[in-house]
CSV table of C-alpha atoms and ligand atoms in Angstrom, one decimal:
chain,number,residue,atom,x,y,z
O,169,MET,CA,24.8,79.8,2.7
O,170,MET,CA,27.8,78.2,1.1
O,171,LEU,CA,27.2,77.0,-2.5
O,172,PRO,CA,29.4,74.1,-3.5
O,173,ASN,CA,30.3,72.9,-7.0
O,174,LEU,CA,30.1,76.2,-8.8
O,175,ALA,CA,31.2,74.8,-12.2
O,176,THR,CA,28.7,71.9,-11.9
O,177,ILE,CA,25.9,74.4,-11.0
O,178,ALA,CA,26.9,76.6,-14.0
O,179,ARG,CA,26.5,73.6,-16.4
O,180,ILE,CA,23.2,72.6,-14.9
O,181,ASP,CA,21.9,76.2,-15.0
O,182,ALA,CA,22.9,76.4,-18.7
O,183,TYR,CA,20.9,73.2,-19.3
O,184,LEU,CA,17.9,74.6,-17.4
O,185,ALA,CA,18.0,77.8,-19.3
O,186,HIS,CA,16.8,75.8,-22.4
O,187,HIS,CA,14.9,72.9,-20.8
O,188,VAL,CA,12.0,72.9,-18.4
O,189,PRO,CA,11.7,69.4,-17.0
O,190,ALA,CA,8.5,68.6,-15.0
O,191,SER,CA,9.0,69.4,-11.3
O,192,PRO,CA,10.3,67.8,-9.2
O,193,CYS,CA,13.3,66.4,-11.0
O,194,LEU,CA,16.9,65.5,-10.6
O,195,ILE,CA,19.5,67.0,-13.0
O,196,VAL,CA,22.9,65.1,-13.0
O,197,ASP,CA,26.0,66.6,-14.6
O,198,LEU,CA,28.0,63.6,-16.0
O,199,GLU,CA,31.1,65.7,-16.3
O,200,THR,CA,31.2,66.1,-12.6
O,201,VAL,CA,30.8,62.3,-12.1
O,202,ARG,CA,33.7,61.7,-14.5
O,203,GLN,CA,35.9,64.3,-12.8
O,204,ARG,CA,35.3,62.8,-9.3
O,205,TYR,CA,36.1,59.3,-10.7
O,206,ARG,CA,39.4,60.5,-12.3
O,207,ALA,CA,40.5,62.4,-9.2
O,208,LEU,CA,40.0,59.3,-7.1
O,209,ARG,CA,41.7,57.0,-9.6
O,210,ASP,CA,44.6,59.3,-9.9
O,211,ALA,CA,44.9,59.7,-6.1
O,212,LEU,CA,44.8,55.9,-5.6
O,213,PRO,CA,46.4,54.5,-8.7
O,214,GLN,CA,47.0,51.0,-7.2
O,215,THR,CA,43.4,50.7,-6.0
O,216,ARG,CA,40.5,49.3,-8.1
O,217,VAL,CA,37.5,51.6,-7.9
O,218,TYR,CA,34.1,49.9,-7.8
O,219,TYR,CA,31.2,52.4,-8.1
O,220,ALA,CA,28.4,51.6,-5.6
O,221,VAL,CA,25.6,51.7,-8.1
O,222,LYS,CA,22.9,52.2,-5.3
O,223,ALA,CA,24.0,55.8,-4.9
O,224,ASN,CA,22.7,56.7,-8.4
O,225,PRO,CA,21.7,53.9,-10.8
O,226,ALA,CA,20.8,56.1,-13.8
O,227,ALA,CA,22.0,54.2,-16.9
O,228,PRO,CA,24.0,57.3,-18.2
O,229,VAL,CA,25.9,57.5,-14.9
O,230,ILE,CA,26.8,53.9,-15.0
O,231,ALA,CA,27.8,54.1,-18.7
O,232,ALA,CA,29.9,57.2,-18.1
O,233,LEU,CA,31.8,55.5,-15.3
O,234,ALA,CA,32.1,52.3,-17.3
O,235,ALA,CA,33.7,54.3,-20.2
O,236,GLU,CA,36.2,55.7,-17.6
O,237,GLY,CA,37.2,52.1,-16.7
O,238,ALA,CA,35.3,51.8,-13.4
O,239,ASN,CA,34.2,48.5,-11.8
O,240,PHE,CA,30.9,48.2,-10.1
O,241,ASP,CA,29.7,47.2,-6.6
O,242,LEU,CA,26.2,45.7,-6.9
O,243,ALA,CA,23.5,45.0,-4.3
O,244,SER,CA,20.8,43.1,-6.2
O,245,ALA,CA,19.6,41.3,-9.3
O,246,GLY,CA,18.2,44.6,-10.6
O,247,GLU,CA,21.6,46.4,-10.4
O,248,ILE,CA,23.3,43.4,-12.0
O,249,ALA,CA,20.8,43.4,-14.8
O,250,ARG,CA,21.2,47.1,-15.4
O,251,CYS,CA,25.0,46.8,-15.7
O,252,LEU,CA,24.8,43.7,-17.9
O,253,ASP,CA,22.3,45.5,-20.2
O,254,LEU,CA,24.8,48.2,-20.6
O,255,GLY,CA,27.3,45.6,-21.9
O,256,ILE,CA,29.7,45.7,-18.9
O,257,ALA,CA,31.6,42.5,-18.4
O,258,PRO,CA,30.8,40.7,-15.2
O,259,ASP,CA,34.4,40.4,-14.2
O,260,ARG,CA,34.1,44.1,-13.3
O,261,PHE,CA,31.4,43.4,-10.8
O,262,CYS,CA,31.5,42.7,-7.1
O,263,PHE,CA,28.3,41.4,-5.4
O,264,GLY,CA,28.9,43.4,-2.2
O,265,ASN,CA,25.6,43.1,-0.4
O,266,THR,CA,26.0,40.7,2.6
O,267,ILE,CA,22.3,39.8,2.5
O,268,LYS,CA,21.6,38.0,-0.8
O,269,PRO,CA,18.8,35.6,-1.9
O,270,GLU,CA,20.4,32.2,-2.8
O,271,THR,CA,18.6,32.3,-6.2
O,272,THR,CA,20.2,35.6,-7.0
O,273,ILE,CA,23.7,34.3,-6.0
O,274,ALA,CA,23.1,31.3,-8.4
O,275,ALA,CA,22.0,33.7,-11.2
O,276,ALA,CA,25.0,36.0,-10.6
O,277,HIS,CA,27.3,33.0,-10.7
O,278,ALA,CA,25.7,31.8,-14.0
O,279,GLN,CA,26.2,35.3,-15.3
O,280,GLY,CA,29.9,35.2,-14.6
O,281,ILE,CA,30.2,37.2,-11.3
O,282,GLY,CA,33.1,35.9,-9.3
O,283,LEU,CA,33.4,38.1,-6.2
O,284,TYR,CA,31.0,38.1,-3.2
O,285,ALA,CA,30.8,39.6,0.2
O,286,PHE,CA,29.7,37.8,3.4
O,287,ASP,CA,29.6,38.5,7.1
O,288,CYS,CA,28.3,35.3,8.7
O,289,GLU,CA,28.3,31.5,8.3
O,290,ALA,CA,24.7,31.3,6.9
O,291,GLU,CA,25.6,33.6,4.0
O,292,LEU,CA,28.7,31.6,3.4
O,293,ASP,CA,26.6,28.5,3.1
O,294,LYS,CA,24.5,30.1,0.4
O,295,ILE,CA,27.5,31.3,-1.6
O,296,ALA,CA,29.2,27.9,-1.2
O,297,SER,CA,26.2,26.1,-2.6
O,298,ALA,CA,25.1,28.6,-5.3
O,299,ALA,CA,28.5,29.9,-6.4
O,300,PRO,CA,31.0,27.1,-5.6
O,301,GLY,CA,34.7,27.9,-5.7
O,302,GLN,CA,34.2,31.7,-6.1
O,303,ARG,CA,36.2,34.5,-4.4
O,304,VAL,CA,34.7,35.8,-1.1
O,305,PHE,CA,35.7,38.5,1.3
O,306,CYS,CA,34.5,39.0,4.9
O,307,ARG,CA,32.9,42.3,5.9
O,308,ILE,CA,33.9,43.3,9.5
O,309,ALA,CA,32.0,45.8,11.6
O,310,VAL,CA,33.8,49.0,12.4
O,311,HIS,CA,32.8,52.1,14.3
O,312,GLY,CA,30.8,54.6,12.3
O,313,GLY,CA,32.4,57.5,14.1
O,314,LYS,CA,31.6,60.8,12.5
O,315,ALA,CA,29.5,59.5,9.7
O,316,ASP,CA,26.3,61.5,8.9
O,317,TRP,CA,24.7,58.3,7.6
O,318,PRO,CA,26.1,55.5,9.7
O,319,LEU,CA,26.1,51.9,8.4
O,320,SER,CA,27.1,50.2,11.7
O,321,ARG,CA,25.2,47.4,13.6
O,322,LYS,CA,23.3,45.9,10.7
O,323,PHE,CA,26.4,44.8,8.8
O,324,GLY,CA,29.7,43.2,9.5
O,325,CYS,CA,31.0,40.5,11.9
O,326,ALA,CA,33.1,41.2,14.9
O,327,PRO,CA,36.7,41.5,13.7
O,328,ALA,CA,37.6,38.7,16.2
O,329,ILE,CA,35.5,36.1,14.4
O,330,ALA,CA,36.4,37.1,10.8
O,331,SER,CA,39.4,34.8,10.6
O,332,ASP,CA,37.3,31.8,11.7
O,333,LEU,CA,34.7,32.7,9.0
O,334,LEU,CA,37.4,33.0,6.3
O,335,LEU,CA,38.8,29.6,7.3
O,336,GLN,CA,35.3,28.1,7.2
O,337,ALA,CA,34.9,29.6,3.7
O,338,ARG,CA,38.0,27.7,2.6
O,339,ALA,CA,36.7,24.5,4.2
O,340,LYS,CA,33.4,25.0,2.2
O,341,GLY,CA,35.3,25.1,-1.1
O,342,LEU,CA,35.3,28.9,-1.6
O,343,ARG,CA,38.3,31.1,-2.2
O,344,PRO,CA,38.6,33.5,0.8
O,345,ILE,CA,40.6,36.4,-0.4
O,346,GLY,CA,40.2,39.3,2.0
O,347,VAL,CA,38.4,41.7,4.2
O,348,SER,CA,36.1,44.6,3.8
O,349,PHE,CA,34.5,47.3,5.9
O,350,HIS,CA,32.4,50.4,5.6
O,351,VAL,CA,33.2,53.3,7.8
O,352,GLY,CA,29.7,54.8,7.4
O,353,SER,CA,28.4,57.0,4.6
O,354,GLN,CA,29.3,60.7,4.5
O,355,GLN,CA,32.2,59.9,6.8
O,356,THR,CA,33.6,63.3,7.8
O,357,ASP,CA,36.6,61.9,9.8
O,358,PRO,CA,39.4,60.4,7.8
O,359,GLU,CA,40.7,58.7,10.9
O,360,ALA,CA,37.8,56.3,10.7
O,361,TRP,CA,39.8,54.5,8.1
O,362,THR,CA,42.8,54.3,10.4
O,363,HIS,CA,40.9,52.3,12.9
O,364,ALA,CA,39.2,50.1,10.3
O,365,ILE,CA,42.4,49.3,8.5
O,366,ALA,CA,44.0,48.4,11.9
O,367,HIS,CA,41.2,45.9,12.5
O,368,ALA,CA,41.4,44.5,9.0
O,369,ALA,CA,45.2,44.0,9.4
O,370,THR,CA,44.7,42.0,12.5
O,371,VAL,CA,42.4,39.7,10.6
O,372,PHE,CA,45.1,39.4,7.9
O,373,ARG,CA,47.7,38.4,10.5
O,374,THR,CA,45.5,36.0,12.3
O,375,CYS,CA,44.6,34.2,9.0
O,376,ALA,CA,48.3,34.1,8.0
O,377,GLY,CA,49.0,32.4,11.4
O,378,GLN,CA,46.5,29.7,10.4
O,379,GLY,CA,48.0,29.2,7.0
O,380,LEU,CA,45.6,31.3,5.0
O,381,ALA,CA,47.2,34.1,3.0
O,382,LEU,CA,44.7,36.9,2.4
O,383,GLU,CA,45.4,39.2,-0.5
O,384,LEU,CA,42.5,41.8,-0.8
O,385,LEU,CA,41.5,44.8,1.4
O,386,ASN,CA,38.3,46.5,0.4
O,387,LEU,CA,38.3,50.1,1.8
O,388,GLY,CA,34.5,50.3,1.3
O,389,GLY,CA,32.5,53.5,0.8
O,390,GLY,CA,32.2,56.5,3.0
O,391,LEU,CA,34.0,59.3,1.1
O,392,PRO,CA,31.9,62.4,1.4
O,393,ALA,CA,30.1,64.9,-0.9
O,394,GLN,CA,30.1,68.6,-0.1
O,395,TYR,CA,26.9,69.5,1.7
O,396,ARG,CA,26.5,72.5,3.9
O,397,THR,CA,29.4,71.9,6.3
O,398,PRO,CA,33.0,72.0,5.1
O,399,ILE,CA,34.6,68.5,4.8
O,400,PRO,CA,38.3,67.4,4.6
O,401,THR,CA,39.8,67.4,1.2
O,402,LEU,CA,40.2,64.1,-0.8
O,403,ASP,CA,43.9,64.5,-0.3
O,404,GLN,CA,43.5,64.4,3.5
O,405,TYR,CA,41.5,61.2,3.2
O,406,ILE,CA,44.1,59.6,0.9
O,407,GLN,CA,47.0,60.6,3.1
O,408,THR,CA,45.3,59.1,6.2
O,409,ILE,CA,44.5,55.9,4.4
O,410,GLU,CA,48.0,55.5,3.0
O,411,LYS,CA,49.6,56.2,6.3
O,412,ALA,CA,47.4,53.5,8.0
O,413,LEU,CA,48.3,51.0,5.2
O,414,ARG,CA,52.0,51.7,5.7
O,415,THR,CA,51.7,51.3,9.4
O,416,GLN,CA,49.7,48.2,9.4
O,417,PHE,CA,51.0,46.3,6.3
O,418,GLY,CA,54.5,47.6,6.0
O,419,THR,CA,56.2,46.2,2.8
O,420,THR,CA,53.6,43.5,2.2
O,421,GLN,CA,50.7,45.7,0.9
O,422,PRO,CA,47.4,43.9,0.1
O,423,GLU,CA,45.6,44.5,-3.2
O,424,LEU,CA,43.1,47.3,-2.7
O,425,MET,CA,39.6,48.1,-3.8
O,426,ILE,CA,37.3,50.9,-2.8
O,427,GLU,CA,33.5,51.3,-3.3
O,428,PRO,CA,32.6,55.0,-3.5
O,429,GLY,CA,29.0,55.9,-4.1
O,430,ARG,CA,28.2,59.3,-2.7
O,431,HIS,CA,31.6,60.8,-3.5
O,432,LEU,CA,31.3,60.1,-7.2
O,433,THR,CA,27.7,61.3,-7.7
O,434,GLY,CA,26.6,63.5,-4.8
O,435,ASP,CA,28.2,66.7,-6.0
O,436,ALA,CA,26.9,66.1,-9.5
O,437,GLY,CA,23.2,66.5,-8.9
O,438,LEU,CA,20.6,69.3,-8.4
O,439,LEU,CA,17.1,68.4,-7.3
O,440,ARG,CA,14.6,71.0,-8.5
O,441,SER,CA,11.3,71.4,-6.7
O,442,THR,CA,8.4,73.9,-6.7
O,443,VAL,CA,6.7,75.6,-3.7
O,444,LEU,CA,3.1,74.2,-3.4
O,445,LEU,CA,2.0,76.1,-0.3
O,446,ILE,CA,3.3,78.6,2.3
O,447,SER,CA,1.4,78.9,5.6
O,448,GLN,CA,1.7,79.9,9.2
O,449,HIS,CA,1.5,77.0,11.8
O,450,ASP,CA,2.5,77.2,15.5
O,451,SER,CA,3.8,80.6,14.9
O,452,ARG,CA,6.3,79.3,12.3
O,453,ARG,CA,6.4,79.7,8.6
O,454,TRP,CA,5.9,76.4,6.8
O,455,VAL,CA,6.9,75.9,3.2
O,456,TYR,CA,5.6,72.8,1.4
O,457,LEU,CA,7.3,71.6,-1.7
O,458,ASP,CA,6.4,69.1,-4.4
O,459,ALA,CA,9.5,67.1,-3.3
O,460,GLY,CA,9.9,65.5,0.1
O,461,ARG,CA,11.0,62.5,2.1
O,462,TYR,CA,9.2,60.0,-0.2
O,463,ASN,CA,10.1,61.3,-3.7
O,464,GLY,CA,13.8,62.1,-3.5
O,465,LEU,CA,14.8,63.5,-0.1
O,466,ALA,CA,14.9,60.2,1.9
O,467,GLU,CA,18.2,61.1,3.5
O,468,THR,CA,16.6,64.0,5.3
O,469,GLN,CA,15.3,61.3,7.7
O,470,ASN,CA,16.3,62.4,11.2
O,471,GLU,CA,17.6,65.5,9.3
O,472,ALA,CA,20.8,63.5,8.6
O,473,ILE,CA,21.9,65.1,5.4
O,474,HIS,CA,21.9,68.9,5.1
O,475,TYR,CA,21.5,69.8,1.4
O,476,PRO,CA,22.5,73.4,0.5
O,477,ILE,CA,19.4,75.1,-0.8
O,478,ARG,CA,18.9,78.0,-3.2
O,479,THR,CA,15.8,79.9,-4.4
O,480,PRO,CA,16.4,81.2,-7.9
O,481,GLY,CA,15.0,84.7,-8.4
O,482,ARG,CA,14.4,85.4,-4.7
O,483,ALA,CA,17.2,87.0,-2.8
O,484,GLY,CA,15.5,89.2,-0.3
O,485,PRO,CA,15.8,89.0,3.5
O,486,ALA,CA,15.3,85.4,4.8
O,487,GLU,CA,13.9,83.8,7.9
O,488,PRO,CA,14.0,80.2,9.0
O,489,VAL,CA,11.1,78.0,7.9
O,490,VAL,CA,9.9,74.4,8.4
O,491,LEU,CA,10.4,72.7,5.1
O,492,ALA,CA,8.0,69.9,4.2
O,493,GLY,CA,7.1,67.6,1.4
O,494,PRO,CA,3.8,67.1,-0.4
O,495,THR,CA,2.4,63.8,0.9
O,496,CYS,CA,-0.3,63.2,3.5
O,497,ASP,CA,2.2,61.9,6.0
O,498,SER,CA,3.4,63.9,9.0
O,499,THR,CA,6.8,62.3,8.7
O,500,ASP,CA,7.2,64.0,5.3
O,501,ILE,CA,9.1,66.9,6.9
O,502,ILE,CA,12.4,67.8,5.3
O,503,TYR,CA,13.9,70.2,7.9
O,504,ASP,CA,12.4,71.3,11.2
O,505,ARG,CA,15.3,71.6,13.6
O,506,THR,CA,17.9,72.2,10.8
O,507,PRO,CA,18.2,76.0,10.3
O,508,THR,CA,16.7,76.6,6.9
O,509,PRO,CA,16.3,80.3,6.2
O,510,LEU,CA,14.2,81.1,3.0
O,511,PRO,CA,13.4,84.5,1.5
O,512,LEU,CA,10.4,86.2,3.0
O,513,ASP,CA,9.2,87.1,-0.5
O,514,LEU,CA,9.1,83.4,-1.6
O,515,GLN,CA,5.8,82.6,-3.3
O,516,ILE,CA,3.7,79.6,-4.3
O,517,GLY,CA,5.0,78.4,-7.6
O,518,ASP,CA,8.6,79.5,-7.0
O,519,THR,CA,11.5,77.1,-7.5
O,520,VAL,CA,13.5,75.7,-4.6
O,521,ASP,CA,16.8,73.8,-5.6
O,522,PHE,CA,18.6,71.3,-3.4
O,523,LEU,CA,22.3,71.1,-4.3
O,524,THR,CA,24.6,68.2,-3.9
O,525,ALA,CA,21.6,65.9,-4.6
O,526,GLY,CA,23.1,63.4,-7.0
O,527,ALA,CA,23.4,60.5,-4.6
O,528,TYR,CA,20.7,58.6,-2.7
O,529,THR,CA,17.9,60.7,-4.0
O,530,ALA,CA,16.2,59.3,-7.1
O,531,SER,CA,17.2,55.7,-6.1
O,532,TYR,CA,15.5,56.2,-2.8
O,533,ALA,CA,12.2,57.6,-4.1
O,534,SER,CA,9.1,55.5,-3.5
O,535,VAL,CA,7.2,54.1,-6.5
O,536,GLU,CA,4.0,55.9,-5.9
O,537,PHE,CA,3.4,56.8,-2.3
O,538,ASN,CA,0.2,59.0,-2.3
O,539,GLY,CA,0.2,58.5,-6.0
O,540,PHE,CA,3.3,60.7,-6.6
O,541,PRO,CA,5.6,59.3,-9.3
O,542,PRO,CA,9.2,58.5,-8.5
O,543,LEU,CA,11.7,61.3,-9.0
O,544,GLN,CA,12.7,61.6,-12.7
O,545,THR,CA,16.5,61.9,-13.5
O,546,HIS,CA,17.8,64.0,-16.4
O,547,CYS,CA,21.5,63.4,-17.1
O,548,ILE,CA,23.4,66.2,-19.0
P,18,PLP,C1,28.7,47.6,0.5
P,18,PLP,C2,28.6,49.0,0.2
P,18,PLP,N1,29.7,49.6,-0.5
P,18,PLP,C3,29.7,50.9,-0.8
P,18,PLP,C4,28.6,51.7,-0.4
P,18,PLP,C5,28.7,53.2,-0.8
P,18,PLP,O1,28.8,54.0,0.3
P,18,PLP,P1,29.1,55.6,0.1
P,18,PLP,O2,28.0,56.1,-0.8
P,18,PLP,O3,29.1,56.1,1.4
P,18,PLP,O4,30.4,55.7,-0.6
P,18,PLP,C6,27.6,51.2,0.3
P,18,PLP,C7,26.5,52.1,0.7
P,18,PLP,O5,25.5,51.7,1.3
P,18,PLP,C8,27.6,49.8,0.6
P,18,PLP,O6,26.5,49.3,1.2
């Protein structure tokens, strides 16, 4: 199996040679997070990068990115509080969730946050009353295409009604400044941005025709991490995005922002687990771990995300297994259909490592399903 991020893994291995954190746990290499941020900032120098905190909200991750100059895309009062507690100025925040309690909008406004997302009139009403006069952008729905973790359907208005909503925002006393989209998380097709940017540009033109000059285009999240299958390079994504911007906006380019989550933190993490049980069921070998769907591996739902796996110290011949978590829930199966060969000499008590596990793992773990504690994160 292909092992990504060799330098990252080497640093994490050096740490694990001297530390034995309780299993299961997530180890995050902050140097990788910083490198991913710098590479993206250098590739898109005119674009403001807002880290989507939901991907990995560990305080050292946020602090490392803040020190690099990042801005932050926040989804809730909890994420806002965490960033404020770290001393980050609220003019670096975007409240990007389109589904916000009005009380939280009011608190965010009082705390100095001035940029909000919406995708329907009812949300606009809340923002207009709780954060009057503030800047808003409209999220349009775009096709998820080849996203391994699609975010379509639940979010975004039809592009055809976005201009109406933005004009309503102005009528309600807000400052409508632009358009956002999300092409789906772990988007493996750069062309997804081509289509989304074309839809956004149409909204810009329609608004301009109605006397409303938009200025901001939010390119959303979706940039991938390196799991088992090869992905296009960052350069291929950037070239595709820049070509679409040139085609659609010509010489009048909008201000740009981008909200990467997975791309900045996914490759930086390793989730370490321990084998609790190996048994034979239905003529298949089942391997049960102390990590599963409810304490870190939520994105294996529908076997969507395929983490590279390694078994330190066991390198003998391997055969496919069903890999499952520790809880008393039959949905707590990690991989059944996804080919997962593990060494035949694997034993109870052995270590199983999930690579590229820095995003959407610890933040997705349940509080205490079956009494198991949430996944602990150790940043190095
Ligand atoms: C509004 C918003 N922006 C950005 C992101 C980050 O997406 P990704 O991790 O795919 O980059 C998300 C993820 O759910 C999101 O909801």
